[in-house]
PDB file of C-alpha atoms in Angstrom:
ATOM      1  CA  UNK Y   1       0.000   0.000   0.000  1.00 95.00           C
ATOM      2  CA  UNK Y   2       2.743   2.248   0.669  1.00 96.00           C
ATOM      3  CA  UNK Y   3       4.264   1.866  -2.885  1.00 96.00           C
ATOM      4  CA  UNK Y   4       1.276   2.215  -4.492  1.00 96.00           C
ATOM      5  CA  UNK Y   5       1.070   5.717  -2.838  1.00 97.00           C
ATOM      6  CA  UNK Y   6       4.485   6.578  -3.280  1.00 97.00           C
ATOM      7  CA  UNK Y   7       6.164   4.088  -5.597  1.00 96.00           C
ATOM      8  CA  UNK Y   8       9.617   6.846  -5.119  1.00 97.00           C
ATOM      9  CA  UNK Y   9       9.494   5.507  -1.337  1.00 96.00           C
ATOM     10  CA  UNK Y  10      13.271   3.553  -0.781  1.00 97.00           C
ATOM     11  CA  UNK Y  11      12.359   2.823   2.803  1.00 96.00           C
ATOM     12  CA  UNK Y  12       8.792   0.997   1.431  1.00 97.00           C
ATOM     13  CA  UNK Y  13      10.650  -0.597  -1.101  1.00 97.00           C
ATOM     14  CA  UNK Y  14      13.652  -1.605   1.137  1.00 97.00           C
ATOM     15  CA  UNK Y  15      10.841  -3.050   3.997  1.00 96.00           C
ATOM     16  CA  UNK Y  16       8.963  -4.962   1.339  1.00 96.00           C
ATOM     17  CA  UNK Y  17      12.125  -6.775  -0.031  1.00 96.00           C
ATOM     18  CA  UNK Y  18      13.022  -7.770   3.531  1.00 94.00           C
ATOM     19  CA  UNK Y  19       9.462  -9.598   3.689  1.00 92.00           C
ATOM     20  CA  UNK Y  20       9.827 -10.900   0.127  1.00 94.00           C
ATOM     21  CA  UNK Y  21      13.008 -12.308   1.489  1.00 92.00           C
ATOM     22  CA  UNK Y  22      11.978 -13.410   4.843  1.00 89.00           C
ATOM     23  CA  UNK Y  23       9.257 -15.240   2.943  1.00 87.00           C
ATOM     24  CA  UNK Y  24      11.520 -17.269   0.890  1.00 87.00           C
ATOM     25  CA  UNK Y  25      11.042 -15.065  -2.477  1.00 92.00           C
ATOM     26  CA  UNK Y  26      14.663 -14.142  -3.546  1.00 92.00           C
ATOM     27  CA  UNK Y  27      13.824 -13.140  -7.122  1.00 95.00           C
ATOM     28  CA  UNK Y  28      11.508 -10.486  -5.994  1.00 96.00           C
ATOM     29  CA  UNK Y  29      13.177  -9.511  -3.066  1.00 96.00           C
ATOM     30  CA  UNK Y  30      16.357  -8.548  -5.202  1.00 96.00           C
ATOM     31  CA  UNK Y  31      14.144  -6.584  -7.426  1.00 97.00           C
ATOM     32  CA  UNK Y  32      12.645  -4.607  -4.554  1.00 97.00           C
ATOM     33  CA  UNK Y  33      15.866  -3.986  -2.980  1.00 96.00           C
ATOM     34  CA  UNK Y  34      17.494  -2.935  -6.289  1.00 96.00           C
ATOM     35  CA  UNK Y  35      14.640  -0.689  -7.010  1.00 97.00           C
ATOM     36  CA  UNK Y  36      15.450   0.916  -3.012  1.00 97.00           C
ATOM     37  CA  UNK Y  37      18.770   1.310  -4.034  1.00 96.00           C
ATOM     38  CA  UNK Y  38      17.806   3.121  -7.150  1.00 97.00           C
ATOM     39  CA  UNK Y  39      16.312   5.433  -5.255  1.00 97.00           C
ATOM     40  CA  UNK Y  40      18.786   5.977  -2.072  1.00 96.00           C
ATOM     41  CA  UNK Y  41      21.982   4.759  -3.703  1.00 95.00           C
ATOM     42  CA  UNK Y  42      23.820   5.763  -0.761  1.00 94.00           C
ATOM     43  CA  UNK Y  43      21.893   4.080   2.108  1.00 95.00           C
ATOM     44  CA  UNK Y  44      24.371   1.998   3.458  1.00 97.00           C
ATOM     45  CA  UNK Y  45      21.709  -0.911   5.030  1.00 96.00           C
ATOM     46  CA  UNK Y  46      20.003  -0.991   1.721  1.00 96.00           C
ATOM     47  CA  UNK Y  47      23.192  -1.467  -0.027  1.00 96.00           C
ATOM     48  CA  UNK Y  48      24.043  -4.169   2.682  1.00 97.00           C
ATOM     49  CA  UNK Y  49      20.199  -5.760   2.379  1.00 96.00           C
ATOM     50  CA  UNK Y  50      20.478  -6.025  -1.262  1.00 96.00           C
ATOM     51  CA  UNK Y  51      23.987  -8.345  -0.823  1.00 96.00           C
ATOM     52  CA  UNK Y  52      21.946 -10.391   1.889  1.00 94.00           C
ATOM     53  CA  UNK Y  53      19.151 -10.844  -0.993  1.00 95.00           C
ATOM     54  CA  UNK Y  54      21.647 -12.354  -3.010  1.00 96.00           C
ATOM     55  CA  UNK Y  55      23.332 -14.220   0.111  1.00 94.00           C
ATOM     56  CA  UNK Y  56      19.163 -15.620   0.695  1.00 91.00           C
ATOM     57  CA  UNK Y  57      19.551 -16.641  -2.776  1.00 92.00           C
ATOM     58  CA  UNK Y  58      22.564 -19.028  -2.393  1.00 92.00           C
ATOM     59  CA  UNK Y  59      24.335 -16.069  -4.960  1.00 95.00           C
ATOM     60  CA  UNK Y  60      27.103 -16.556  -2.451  1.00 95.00           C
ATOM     61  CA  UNK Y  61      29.751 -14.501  -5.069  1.00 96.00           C
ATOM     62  CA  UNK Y  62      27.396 -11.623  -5.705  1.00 97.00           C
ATOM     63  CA  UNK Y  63      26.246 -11.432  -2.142  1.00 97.00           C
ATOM     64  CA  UNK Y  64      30.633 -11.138  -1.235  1.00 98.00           C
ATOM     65  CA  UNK Y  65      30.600  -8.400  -4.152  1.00 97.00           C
ATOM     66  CA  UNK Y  66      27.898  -6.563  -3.008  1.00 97.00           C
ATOM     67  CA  UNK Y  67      29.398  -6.699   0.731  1.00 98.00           C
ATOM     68  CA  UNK Y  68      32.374  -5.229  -0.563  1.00 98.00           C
ATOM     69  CA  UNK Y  69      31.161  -2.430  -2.171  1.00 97.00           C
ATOM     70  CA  UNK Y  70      29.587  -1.284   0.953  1.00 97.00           C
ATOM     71  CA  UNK Y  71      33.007  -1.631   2.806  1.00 98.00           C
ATOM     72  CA  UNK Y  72      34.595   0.560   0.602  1.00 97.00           C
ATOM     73  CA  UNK Y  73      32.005   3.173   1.361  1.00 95.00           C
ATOM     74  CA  UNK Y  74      32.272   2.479   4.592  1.00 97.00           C
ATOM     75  CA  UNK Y  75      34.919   0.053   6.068  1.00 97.00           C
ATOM     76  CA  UNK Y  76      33.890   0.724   9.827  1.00 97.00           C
ATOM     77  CA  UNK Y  77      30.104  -0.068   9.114  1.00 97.00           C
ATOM     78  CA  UNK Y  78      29.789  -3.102  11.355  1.00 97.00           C
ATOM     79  CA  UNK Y  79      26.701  -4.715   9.794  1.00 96.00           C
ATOM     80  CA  UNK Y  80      28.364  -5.586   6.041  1.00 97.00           C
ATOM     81  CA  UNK Y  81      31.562  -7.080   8.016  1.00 98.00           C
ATOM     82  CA  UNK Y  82      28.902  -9.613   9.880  1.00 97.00           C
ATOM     83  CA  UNK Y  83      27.244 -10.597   6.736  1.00 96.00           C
ATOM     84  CA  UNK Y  84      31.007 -10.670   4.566  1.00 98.00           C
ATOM     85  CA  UNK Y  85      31.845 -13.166   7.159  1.00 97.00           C
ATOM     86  CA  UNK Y  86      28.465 -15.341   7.025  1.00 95.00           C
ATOM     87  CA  UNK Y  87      29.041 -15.641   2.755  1.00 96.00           C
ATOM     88  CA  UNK Y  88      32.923 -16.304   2.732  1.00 97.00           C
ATOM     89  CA  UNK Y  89      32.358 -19.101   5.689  1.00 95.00           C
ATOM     90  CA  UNK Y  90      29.425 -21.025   2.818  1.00 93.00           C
ATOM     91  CA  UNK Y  91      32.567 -20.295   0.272  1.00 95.00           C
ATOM     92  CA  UNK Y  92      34.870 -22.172   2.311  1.00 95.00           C
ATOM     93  CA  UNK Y  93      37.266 -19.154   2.572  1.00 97.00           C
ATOM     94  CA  UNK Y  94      37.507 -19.397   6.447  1.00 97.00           C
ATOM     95  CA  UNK Y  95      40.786 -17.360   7.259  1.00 96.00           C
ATOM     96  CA  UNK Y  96      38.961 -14.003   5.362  1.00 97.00           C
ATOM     97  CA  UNK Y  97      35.473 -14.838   6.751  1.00 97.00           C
ATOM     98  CA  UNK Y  98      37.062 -14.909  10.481  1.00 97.00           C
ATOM     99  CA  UNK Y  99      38.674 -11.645   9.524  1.00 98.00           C
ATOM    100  CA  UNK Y 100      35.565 -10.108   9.026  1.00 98.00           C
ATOM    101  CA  UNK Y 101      33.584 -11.773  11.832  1.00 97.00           C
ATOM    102  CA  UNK Y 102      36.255 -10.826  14.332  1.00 97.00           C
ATOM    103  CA  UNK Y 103      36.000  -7.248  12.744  1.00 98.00           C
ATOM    104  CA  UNK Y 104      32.349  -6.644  13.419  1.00 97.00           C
ATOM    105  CA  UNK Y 105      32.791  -8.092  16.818  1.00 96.00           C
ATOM    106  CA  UNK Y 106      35.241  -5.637  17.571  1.00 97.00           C
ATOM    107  CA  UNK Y 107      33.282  -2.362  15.745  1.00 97.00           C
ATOM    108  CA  UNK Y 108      30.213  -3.198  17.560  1.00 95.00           C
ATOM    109  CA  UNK Y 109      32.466  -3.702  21.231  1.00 93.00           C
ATOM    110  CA  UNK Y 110      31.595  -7.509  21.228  1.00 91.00           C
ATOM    111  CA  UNK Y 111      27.502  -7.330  20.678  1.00 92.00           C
ATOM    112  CA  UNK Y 112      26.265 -10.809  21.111  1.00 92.00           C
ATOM    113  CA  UNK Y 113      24.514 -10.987  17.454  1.00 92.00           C
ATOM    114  CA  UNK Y 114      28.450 -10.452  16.106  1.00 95.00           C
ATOM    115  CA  UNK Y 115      30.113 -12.757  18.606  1.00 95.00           C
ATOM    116  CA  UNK Y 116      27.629 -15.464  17.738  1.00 96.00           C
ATOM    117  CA  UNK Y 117      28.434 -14.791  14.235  1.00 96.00           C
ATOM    118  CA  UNK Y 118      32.474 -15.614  14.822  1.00 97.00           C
ATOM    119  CA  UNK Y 119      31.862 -18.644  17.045  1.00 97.00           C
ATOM    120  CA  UNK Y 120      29.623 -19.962  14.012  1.00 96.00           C
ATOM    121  CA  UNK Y 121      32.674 -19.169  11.937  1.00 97.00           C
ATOM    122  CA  UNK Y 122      35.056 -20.575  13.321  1.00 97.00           C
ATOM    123  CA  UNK Y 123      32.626 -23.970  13.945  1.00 97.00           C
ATOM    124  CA  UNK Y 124      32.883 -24.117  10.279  1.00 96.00           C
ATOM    125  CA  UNK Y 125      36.066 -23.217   9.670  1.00 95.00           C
ATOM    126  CA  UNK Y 126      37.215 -26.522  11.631  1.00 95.00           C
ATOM    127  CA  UNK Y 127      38.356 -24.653  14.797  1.00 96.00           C
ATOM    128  CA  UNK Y 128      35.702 -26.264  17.441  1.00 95.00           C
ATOM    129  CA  UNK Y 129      37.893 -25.506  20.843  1.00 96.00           C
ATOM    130  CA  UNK Y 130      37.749 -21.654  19.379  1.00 96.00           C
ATOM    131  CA  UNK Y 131      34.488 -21.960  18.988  1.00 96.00           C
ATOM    132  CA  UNK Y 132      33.741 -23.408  22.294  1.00 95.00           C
ATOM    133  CA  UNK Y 133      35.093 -21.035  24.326  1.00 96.00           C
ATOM    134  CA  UNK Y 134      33.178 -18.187  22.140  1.00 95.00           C
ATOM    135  CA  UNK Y 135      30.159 -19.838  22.934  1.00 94.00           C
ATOM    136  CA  UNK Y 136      30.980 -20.168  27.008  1.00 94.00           C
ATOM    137  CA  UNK Y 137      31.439 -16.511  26.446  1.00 93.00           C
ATOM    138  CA  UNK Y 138      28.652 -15.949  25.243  1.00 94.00           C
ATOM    139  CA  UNK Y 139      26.740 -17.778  27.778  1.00 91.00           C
ATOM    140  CA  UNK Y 140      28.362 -15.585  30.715  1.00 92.00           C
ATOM    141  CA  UNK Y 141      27.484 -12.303  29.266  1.00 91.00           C
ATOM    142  CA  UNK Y 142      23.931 -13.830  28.941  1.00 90.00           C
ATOM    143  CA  UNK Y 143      23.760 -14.245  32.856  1.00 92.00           C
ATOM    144  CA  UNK Y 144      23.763 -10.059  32.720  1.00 91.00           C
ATOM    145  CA  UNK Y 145      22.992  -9.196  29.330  1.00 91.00           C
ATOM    146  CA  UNK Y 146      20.433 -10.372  26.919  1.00 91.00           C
ATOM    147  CA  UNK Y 147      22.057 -12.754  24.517  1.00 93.00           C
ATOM    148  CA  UNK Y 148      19.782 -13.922  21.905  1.00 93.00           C
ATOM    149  CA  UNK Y 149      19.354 -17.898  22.106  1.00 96.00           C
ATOM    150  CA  UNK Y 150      19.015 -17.835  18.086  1.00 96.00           C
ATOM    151  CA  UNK Y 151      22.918 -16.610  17.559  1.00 95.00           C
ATOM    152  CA  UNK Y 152      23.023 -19.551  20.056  1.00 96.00           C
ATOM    153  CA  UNK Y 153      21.767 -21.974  18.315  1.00 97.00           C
ATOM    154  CA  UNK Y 154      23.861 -20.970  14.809  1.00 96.00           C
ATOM    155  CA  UNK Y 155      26.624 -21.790  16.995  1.00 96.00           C
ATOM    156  CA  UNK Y 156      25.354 -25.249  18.036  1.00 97.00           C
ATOM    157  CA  UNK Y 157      24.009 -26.078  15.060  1.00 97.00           C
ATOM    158  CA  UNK Y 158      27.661 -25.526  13.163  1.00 96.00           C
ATOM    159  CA  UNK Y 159      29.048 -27.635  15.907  1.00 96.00           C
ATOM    160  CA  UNK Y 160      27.047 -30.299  15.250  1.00 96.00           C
ATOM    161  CA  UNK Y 161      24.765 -30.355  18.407  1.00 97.00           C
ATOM    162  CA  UNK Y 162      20.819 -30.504  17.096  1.00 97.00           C
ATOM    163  CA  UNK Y 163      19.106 -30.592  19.775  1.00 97.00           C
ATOM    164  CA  UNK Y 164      20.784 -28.091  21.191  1.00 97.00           C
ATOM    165  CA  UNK Y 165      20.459 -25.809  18.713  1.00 97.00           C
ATOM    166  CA  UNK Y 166      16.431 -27.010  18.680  1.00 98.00           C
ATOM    167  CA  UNK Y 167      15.957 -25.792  21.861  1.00 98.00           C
ATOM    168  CA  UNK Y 168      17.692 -22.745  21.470  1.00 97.00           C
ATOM    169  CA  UNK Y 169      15.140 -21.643  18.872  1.00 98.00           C
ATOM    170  CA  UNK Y 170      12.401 -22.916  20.785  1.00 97.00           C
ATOM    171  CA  UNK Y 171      13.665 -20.119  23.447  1.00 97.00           C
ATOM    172  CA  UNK Y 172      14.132 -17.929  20.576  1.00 97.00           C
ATOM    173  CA  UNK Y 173      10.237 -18.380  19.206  1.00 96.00           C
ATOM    174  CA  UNK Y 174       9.289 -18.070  22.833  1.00 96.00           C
ATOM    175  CA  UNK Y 175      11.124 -14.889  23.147  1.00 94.00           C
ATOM    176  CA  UNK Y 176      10.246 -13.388  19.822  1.00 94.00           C
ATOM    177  CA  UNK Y 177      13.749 -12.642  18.757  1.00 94.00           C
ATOM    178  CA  UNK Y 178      13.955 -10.814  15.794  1.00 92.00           C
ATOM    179  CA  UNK Y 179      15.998 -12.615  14.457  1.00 93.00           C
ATOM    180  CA  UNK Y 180      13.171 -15.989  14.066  1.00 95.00           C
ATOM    181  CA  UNK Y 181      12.158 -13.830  10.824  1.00 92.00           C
ATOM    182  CA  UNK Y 182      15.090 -15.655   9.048  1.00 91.00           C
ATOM    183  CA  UNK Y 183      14.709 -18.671  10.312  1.00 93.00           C
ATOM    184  CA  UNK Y 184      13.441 -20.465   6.978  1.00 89.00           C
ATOM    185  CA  UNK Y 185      15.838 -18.940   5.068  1.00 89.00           C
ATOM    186  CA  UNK Y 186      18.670 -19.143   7.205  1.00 92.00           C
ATOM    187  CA  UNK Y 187      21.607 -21.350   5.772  1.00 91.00           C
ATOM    188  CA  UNK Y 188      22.696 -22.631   9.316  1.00 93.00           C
ATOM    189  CA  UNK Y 189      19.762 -24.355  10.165  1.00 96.00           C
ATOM    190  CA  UNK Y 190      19.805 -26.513   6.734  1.00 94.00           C
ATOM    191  CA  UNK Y 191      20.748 -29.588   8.778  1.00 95.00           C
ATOM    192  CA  UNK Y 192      17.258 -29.099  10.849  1.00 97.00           C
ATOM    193  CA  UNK Y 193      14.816 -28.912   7.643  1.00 94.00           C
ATOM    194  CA  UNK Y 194      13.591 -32.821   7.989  1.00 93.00           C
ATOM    195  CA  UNK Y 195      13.236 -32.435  11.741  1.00 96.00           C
ATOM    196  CA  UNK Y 196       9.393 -32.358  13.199  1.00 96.00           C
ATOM    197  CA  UNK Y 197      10.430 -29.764  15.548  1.00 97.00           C
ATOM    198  CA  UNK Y 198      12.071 -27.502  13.199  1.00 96.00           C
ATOM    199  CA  UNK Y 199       8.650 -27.613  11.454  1.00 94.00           C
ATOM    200  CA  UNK Y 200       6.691 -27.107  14.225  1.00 95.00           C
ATOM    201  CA  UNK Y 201       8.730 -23.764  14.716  1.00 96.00           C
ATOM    202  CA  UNK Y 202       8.455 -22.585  11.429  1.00 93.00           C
ATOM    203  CA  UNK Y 203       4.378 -23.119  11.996  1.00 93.00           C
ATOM    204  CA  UNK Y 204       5.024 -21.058  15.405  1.00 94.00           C
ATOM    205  CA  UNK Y 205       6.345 -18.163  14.092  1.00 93.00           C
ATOM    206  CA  UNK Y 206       3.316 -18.339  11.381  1.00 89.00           C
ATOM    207  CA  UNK Y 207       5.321 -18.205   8.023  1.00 76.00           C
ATOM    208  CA  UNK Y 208       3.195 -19.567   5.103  1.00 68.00           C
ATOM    209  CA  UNK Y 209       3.232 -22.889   4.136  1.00 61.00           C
TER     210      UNK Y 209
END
């Protein structure tokens, strides 16, 4: 409704591709987001949004180009540093994707979202003691801060440990973390798909079927 009253409106176009992509609609998503660029071309989340379109996608290459683009307009924005990390670790280049993980951790002082992010990497990456003790971090900042149990369960779910990462989104549904809008999108949860529960969640947070 908000296009069709103003189809010039980035921010409506830039909020409708995040629900395109949310839902599981790349192709349109990347349109939308394209067309928000068009129309901001300097907004640095759009520009970031429109790599994670392609990174929804399984464009892995495009999303890294797009990333990179917005680090050269900005190498201290914190956001396109998390998501550079999240494409090069489903590339298989590990060393650069911990480079960028560890770099958004320390931009954003060591927010939970980003340290979750460079436990998952290094998970991946083959480097589970590293990524054990950045999860027992993250569980002690949780007993004063709020640490969201969906960067959680990335984290167990890399490592291996389903049900564990299961009930960490249960917590996360419960909770309504943000963050449950990517769930059926989300890359680290592919191991999960067949599971009853993971399909009961997906019901829970009320995404079409």
């Amino acid at each position: 409704r908000a296009i069709e009253l103003d189809p010039n409106l980035a921010v409506a176009h830039k909020s409708y591709a995040e629900f395109l992509m949310h839902s599981g609609r790349s192709a349109e998503a990347i349109r939308e987001m394209e067309r928000a660029r068009d129309l901001d071309p300097l907004s640095l989340i759009t520009n970031t949004l429109i790599g994670f379109a392609y990174h929804n996608a399984r464009q892995y290459n495009r999303a890294i180009e797009e990333y990179e683009k917005v680090i050269q307009l900005d190498p201290q924005f914190a956001p396109a540093h998390y998501f550079l990390g999240g494409a090069l670790v489903n590339t298989g280049r590990y060393d650069e994707a911990i480079e960028h993980l560890q770099k958004a951790k320390d931009l954003t002082h060591g927010a939970s979202l980003m340290s979750a992010g460079l436990a998952r990497g290094y998970a991946l990456a083959g480097r589970p003691d590293q990524a054990q003790q950045s999860l027992r971090e993250l569980q002690l900042l949780g007993l004063h801060h709020y640490v969201s149990p969906y960067g959680l369960a990335q984290v167990y779910a890399a490592l291996g440990d389903k049900s564990s990462a299961l009930d960490m989104l249960d917590r996360a549904v419960n909770e309504h973390a943000f963050e449950v809008l990517f769930l059926r999108v989300d890359r680290s949860f592919d191991s999960l798909h067949e599971n009853p529960r993971f399909e009961e969640l997906l019901k829970r947070v009320g995404f079409p079927q």
